[in-house]
mmCIF file of C-alpha atoms and ligand atoms in Angstrom:
data_model
loop_
_atom_site.group_PDB
_atom_site.id
_atom_site.type_symbol
_atom_site.label_atom_id
_atom_site.label_comp_id
_atom_site.label_asym_id
_atom_site.label_seq_id
_atom_site.Cartn_x
_atom_site.Cartn_y
_atom_site.Cartn_z
ATOM 1 C CA MET J 1 6.923 -42.460 5.525
ATOM 2 C CA PHE J 2 6.187 -40.960 2.120
ATOM 3 C CA SER J 3 3.727 -38.444 3.559
ATOM 4 C CA LEU J 4 6.261 -37.576 6.273
ATOM 5 C CA LEU J 5 8.893 -36.845 3.625
ATOM 6 C CA CYS J 6 6.352 -34.841 1.606
ATOM 7 C CA GLY J 7 5.508 -32.809 4.701
ATOM 8 C CA LEU J 8 9.190 -32.179 5.410
ATOM 9 C CA TRP J 9 9.790 -31.131 1.805
ATOM 10 C CA GLN J 10 6.847 -28.739 1.893
ATOM 11 C CA TRP J 11 7.948 -27.314 5.242
ATOM 12 C CA LEU J 12 11.482 -26.699 3.942
ATOM 13 C CA HIS J 13 10.186 -24.930 0.853
ATOM 14 C CA GLN J 14 7.216 -23.151 2.268
ATOM 15 C CA LYS J 15 7.103 -19.423 1.762
ATOM 16 C CA GLU J 16 5.687 -17.105 4.333
ATOM 17 C CA GLU J 17 2.960 -14.871 3.003
ATOM 18 C CA ARG J 18 2.482 -11.302 4.158
ATOM 19 C CA ARG J 19 -0.527 -9.340 2.951
ATOM 20 C CA MET J 20 -0.548 -5.577 2.557
ATOM 21 C CA VAL J 21 -3.228 -3.234 1.428
ATOM 22 C CA LEU J 22 -2.485 -0.198 -0.740
ATOM 23 C CA LEU J 23 -4.829 2.656 0.085
ATOM 24 C CA GLY J 24 -5.183 6.325 -0.768
ATOM 25 C CA VAL J 25 -7.589 8.543 -2.682
ATOM 26 C CA ASP J 26 -8.027 8.024 -6.431
ATOM 27 C CA ASN J 27 -5.196 9.281 -8.636
ATOM 28 C CA ALA J 28 -2.692 9.181 -5.738
ATOM 29 C CA GLY J 29 -0.552 6.631 -7.585
ATOM 30 C CA LYS J 30 -1.266 3.319 -5.823
ATOM 31 C CA THR J 31 -1.317 1.146 -8.931
ATOM 32 C CA THR J 32 1.718 2.918 -10.378
ATOM 33 C CA THR J 33 3.580 2.274 -7.111
ATOM 34 C CA LEU J 34 2.633 -1.403 -7.190
ATOM 35 C CA GLU J 35 3.737 -1.759 -10.809
ATOM 36 C CA GLN J 36 7.045 -0.054 -10.010
ATOM 37 C CA LEU J 37 7.566 -2.395 -7.064
ATOM 38 C CA LYS J 38 6.942 -5.354 -9.365
ATOM 39 C CA ALA J 39 9.470 -4.011 -11.872
ATOM 40 C CA LEU J 40 11.984 -3.447 -9.065
ATOM 41 C CA PHE J 41 11.773 -7.150 -8.166
ATOM 42 C CA GLY J 42 12.133 -8.302 -11.763
ATOM 43 C CA LEU J 43 8.461 -8.992 -12.483
ATOM 44 C CA LYS J 44 6.562 -7.978 -15.581
ATOM 45 C CA ALA J 45 4.957 -4.624 -14.934
ATOM 46 C CA MET J 46 2.501 -2.426 -16.776
ATOM 47 C CA PRO J 47 3.970 0.770 -18.258
ATOM 48 C CA PRO J 48 2.639 3.852 -16.388
ATOM 49 C CA GLU J 49 0.797 5.244 -19.418
ATOM 50 C CA ARG J 50 -1.294 2.060 -19.690
ATOM 51 C CA ILE J 51 -2.513 2.008 -16.091
ATOM 52 C CA PRO J 52 -6.235 2.817 -15.867
ATOM 53 C CA PRO J 53 -8.054 4.002 -12.715
ATOM 54 C CA THR J 54 -8.721 0.923 -10.597
ATOM 55 C CA ILE J 55 -12.273 -0.365 -10.555
ATOM 56 C CA GLY J 56 -12.354 -2.863 -7.703
ATOM 57 C CA PHE J 57 -8.816 -4.023 -6.954
ATOM 58 C CA ASN J 58 -5.538 -5.374 -8.318
ATOM 59 C CA ILE J 59 -3.313 -7.994 -6.735
ATOM 60 C CA GLY J 60 0.469 -8.079 -6.891
ATOM 61 C CA ARG J 61 2.539 -10.981 -5.537
ATOM 62 C CA ILE J 62 6.201 -10.245 -5.036
ATOM 63 C CA GLN J 63 8.688 -12.719 -3.616
ATOM 64 C CA ILE J 64 11.195 -11.038 -1.341
ATOM 65 C CA ASP J 65 13.685 -13.642 -0.069
ATOM 66 C CA LYS J 66 11.535 -16.316 1.622
ATOM 67 C CA VAL J 67 8.518 -14.077 1.992
ATOM 68 C CA ILE J 68 5.762 -13.629 -0.540
ATOM 69 C CA ALA J 69 4.427 -10.106 -0.214
ATOM 70 C CA VAL J 70 0.870 -9.899 -1.453
ATOM 71 C CA PHE J 71 -0.316 -6.387 -2.235
ATOM 72 C CA TRP J 72 -3.995 -5.603 -2.543
ATOM 73 C CA ASP J 73 -4.268 -2.370 -4.489
ATOM 74 C CA LEU J 74 -7.785 -1.052 -3.938
ATOM 75 C CA GLY J 75 -9.626 1.481 -6.068
ATOM 76 C CA GLY J 76 -9.416 4.842 -4.295
ATOM 77 C CA HIS J 77 -12.437 6.613 -5.744
ATOM 78 C CA ALA J 78 -14.850 7.766 -3.026
ATOM 79 C CA SER J 79 -17.458 5.281 -4.248
ATOM 80 C CA PHE J 80 -15.064 2.343 -3.616
ATOM 81 C CA ARG J 81 -13.804 3.352 -0.164
ATOM 82 C CA SER J 82 -16.799 1.863 1.639
ATOM 83 C CA VAL J 83 -15.527 -1.648 0.784
ATOM 84 C CA TRP J 84 -11.949 -1.139 1.972
ATOM 85 C CA HIS J 85 -12.775 -2.406 5.472
ATOM 86 C CA ASN J 86 -13.553 -5.868 4.087
ATOM 87 C CA TYR J 87 -9.823 -6.357 3.500
ATOM 88 C CA TYR J 88 -8.638 -5.112 6.909
ATOM 89 C CA PRO J 89 -8.973 -8.384 8.879
ATOM 90 C CA GLU J 90 -6.639 -10.120 6.417
ATOM 91 C CA VAL J 91 -3.728 -7.677 6.283
ATOM 92 C CA GLN J 92 -0.455 -7.343 8.156
ATOM 93 C CA GLY J 93 0.430 -3.896 6.843
ATOM 94 C CA VAL J 94 -1.044 -0.766 5.279
ATOM 95 C CA MET J 95 0.608 1.404 2.643
ATOM 96 C CA PHE J 96 -1.134 4.739 2.249
ATOM 97 C CA VAL J 97 -0.206 6.682 -0.886
ATOM 98 C CA VAL J 98 -0.529 10.480 -1.037
ATOM 99 C CA ASP J 99 -0.238 12.670 -4.130
ATOM 100 C CA SER J 100 2.213 15.308 -2.831
ATOM 101 C CA ALA J 101 1.580 17.478 -5.892
ATOM 102 C CA ASP J 102 -2.183 17.865 -5.519
ATOM 103 C CA ALA J 103 -2.693 20.467 -2.790
ATOM 104 C CA SER J 104 -6.428 20.596 -3.535
ATOM 105 C CA ARG J 105 -6.900 17.009 -2.275
ATOM 106 C CA LEU J 106 -4.621 16.922 0.746
ATOM 107 C CA GLU J 107 -7.469 17.552 3.201
ATOM 108 C CA GLU J 108 -9.417 14.672 1.671
ATOM 109 C CA ALA J 109 -6.327 12.455 1.823
ATOM 110 C CA LYS J 110 -5.757 13.326 5.482
ATOM 111 C CA ARG J 111 -9.404 12.677 6.371
ATOM 112 C CA THR J 112 -9.263 9.361 4.552
ATOM 113 C CA LEU J 113 -6.043 8.339 6.310
ATOM 114 C CA LEU J 114 -7.518 9.209 9.699
ATOM 115 C CA GLU J 115 -10.527 7.020 8.958
ATOM 116 C CA VAL J 116 -8.243 4.166 7.936
ATOM 117 C CA VAL J 117 -5.969 4.286 10.992
ATOM 118 C CA GLY J 118 -8.931 4.760 13.313
ATOM 119 C CA HIS J 119 -10.563 1.560 12.130
ATOM 120 C CA GLU J 120 -10.921 -1.034 14.871
ATOM 121 C CA GLN J 121 -9.567 -3.856 12.699
ATOM 122 C CA LEU J 122 -6.361 -2.002 11.877
ATOM 123 C CA LYS J 123 -5.367 -1.324 15.461
ATOM 124 C CA GLY J 124 -1.659 -2.065 15.837
ATOM 125 C CA VAL J 125 -1.166 -2.787 12.131
ATOM 126 C CA PRO J 126 1.989 -1.070 10.810
ATOM 127 C CA LEU J 127 1.408 1.821 8.440
ATOM 128 C CA LEU J 128 3.698 3.220 5.773
ATOM 129 C CA CYS J 129 2.751 6.493 4.103
ATOM 130 C CA LEU J 130 4.234 7.237 0.705
ATOM 131 C CA ALA J 131 4.663 10.855 -0.333
ATOM 132 C CA ASN J 132 4.194 10.159 -4.020
ATOM 133 C CA LYS J 133 4.850 12.312 -7.137
ATOM 134 C CA GLN J 134 7.888 13.988 -5.621
ATOM 135 C CA ASP J 135 9.209 14.410 -9.177
ATOM 136 C CA LYS J 136 6.565 17.064 -9.903
ATOM 137 C CA PRO J 137 7.736 20.666 -9.431
ATOM 138 C CA GLU J 138 4.608 21.595 -7.476
ATOM 139 C CA ALA J 139 5.037 18.690 -5.022
ATOM 140 C CA ILE J 140 5.332 19.659 -1.395
ATOM 141 C CA SER J 141 8.227 18.153 0.504
ATOM 142 C CA VAL J 142 8.045 15.078 2.697
ATOM 143 C CA GLN J 143 8.632 17.295 5.749
ATOM 144 C CA GLU J 144 5.773 19.658 4.812
ATOM 145 C CA LEU J 145 3.490 16.746 4.120
ATOM 146 C CA SER J 146 4.411 15.160 7.412
ATOM 147 C CA ARG J 147 3.582 18.430 9.187
ATOM 148 C CA PHE J 148 0.287 18.814 7.309
ATOM 149 C CA PHE J 149 -0.777 15.298 8.277
ATOM 150 C CA GLU J 150 0.399 15.955 11.860
ATOM 151 C CA PHE J 151 2.175 12.686 11.485
ATOM 152 C CA GLU J 152 4.200 12.839 14.693
ATOM 153 C CA GLN J 153 1.256 13.871 16.878
ATOM 154 C CA VAL J 154 -1.367 11.585 15.373
ATOM 155 C CA PHE J 155 0.622 8.503 14.437
ATOM 156 C CA GLY J 156 3.781 8.845 16.520
ATOM 157 C CA ASP J 157 3.062 5.868 18.768
ATOM 158 C CA ARG J 158 2.751 3.428 15.897
ATOM 159 C CA CYS J 159 5.486 1.804 13.879
ATOM 160 C CA ASN J 160 5.006 4.148 10.924
ATOM 161 C CA SER J 161 6.844 6.532 8.670
ATOM 162 C CA PHE J 162 6.306 9.039 5.894
ATOM 163 C CA GLN J 163 8.569 8.140 3.006
ATOM 164 C CA PRO J 164 9.044 9.322 -0.532
ATOM 165 C CA PRO J 165 8.725 6.224 -2.747
ATOM 166 C CA LYS J 166 12.169 5.011 -3.753
ATOM 167 C CA ALA J 167 11.064 3.677 -7.118
ATOM 168 C CA THR J 168 9.886 6.972 -8.665
HETATM 169 N N1 LIG K 1 4.605 12.488 -12.211
HETATM 170 C C1 LIG K 1 4.168 11.402 -11.556
HETATM 171 N N2 LIG K 1 2.990 10.857 -11.899
HETATM 172 C C2 LIG K 1 2.582 9.756 -11.224
HETATM 173 C C3 LIG K 1 3.344 9.167 -10.182
HETATM 174 N N3 LIG K 1 2.665 8.105 -9.695
HETATM 175 C C4 LIG K 1 1.517 8.043 -10.399
HETATM 176 N N4 LIG K 1 1.469 9.023 -11.329
HETATM 177 C C5 LIG K 1 0.366 9.305 -12.281
HETATM 178 O O1 LIG K 1 -0.818 9.556 -11.514
HETATM 179 C C6 LIG K 1 -1.967 9.057 -12.189
HETATM 180 C C7 LIG K 1 -2.759 8.127 -11.297
HETATM 181 O O2 LIG K 1 -1.981 6.979 -11.012
HETATM 182 P P1 LIG K 1 -2.632 5.597 -10.526
HETATM 183 O O3 LIG K 1 -1.510 4.705 -10.140
HETATM 184 O O4 LIG K 1 -3.601 5.094 -11.519
HETATM 185 O O5 LIG K 1 -3.423 6.101 -9.247
HETATM 186 P P2 LIG K 1 -4.306 5.226 -8.235
HETATM 187 O O6 LIG K 1 -4.030 5.723 -6.865
HETATM 188 O O7 LIG K 1 -4.088 3.786 -8.469
HETATM 189 O O8 LIG K 1 -5.782 5.653 -8.634
HETATM 190 P P3 LIG K 1 -7.144 4.791 -8.484
HETATM 191 O O9 LIG K 1 -6.904 3.460 -9.082
HETATM 192 O O10 LIG K 1 -8.195 5.582 -9.209
HETATM 193 O O11 LIG K 1 -7.427 4.710 -7.013
HETATM 194 C C8 LIG K 1 -1.444 8.399 -13.463
HETATM 195 O O12 LIG K 1 -1.541 9.322 -14.530
HETATM 196 C C9 LIG K 1 0.020 8.105 -13.136
HETATM 197 O O13 LIG K 1 0.851 8.045 -14.275
HETATM 198 C C10 LIG K 1 4.609 9.771 -9.833
HETATM 199 O O14 LIG K 1 5.330 9.357 -8.925
HETATM 200 N N5 LIG K 1 4.962 10.886 -10.569
HETATM 201 MG MG1 LIG K 2 -5.295 2.257 -9.144
#
């Protein structure tokens, strides 16, 4: 009886967990986005000026209603991208962050995104692209970025979108 009650109690209070991976080339703003998300949901977050380039990965756990969203923020430097695929089998969503203000790296970002979405283990996994650094005067607009990435043509059949981050 006691174990039955324990089970019922655990079931009533259990939180669903959803895992998401934050991807994008180095310096795109993945860790900054994660820290801003944490701050948005009332968690302690690192100030932007203290965020170093990610070596390996960071984890953020954010409770949103009954769901615990677990974000894996992976280092985006070219030398770390070969390990990204190890996380793919475990995730239910992909957030891909693009630096809208760095025109010199857009091709690299697009190539990287195409590799990510083309990966066998991410087939059917929802993708959200964030057009980051929209506050910078040299940033290209969400529409331009969407055109450059050929978002409609390449990703139109998936449940995806190209959004400016709300927290910046
Ligand atoms: N102006 C501006 N700067 C930003 C924004 N987001 C990030 N940055 C800056 O961009 C730089 C890189 O940010 P990170 O969050 O470390 O980038 P990252 O994608 O995690 O980089 P890696 O960990 O190397 O993969 C930092 O100097 C941030 O302060 C933004 O929305 N606006
Ligand atoms: Mg980082």
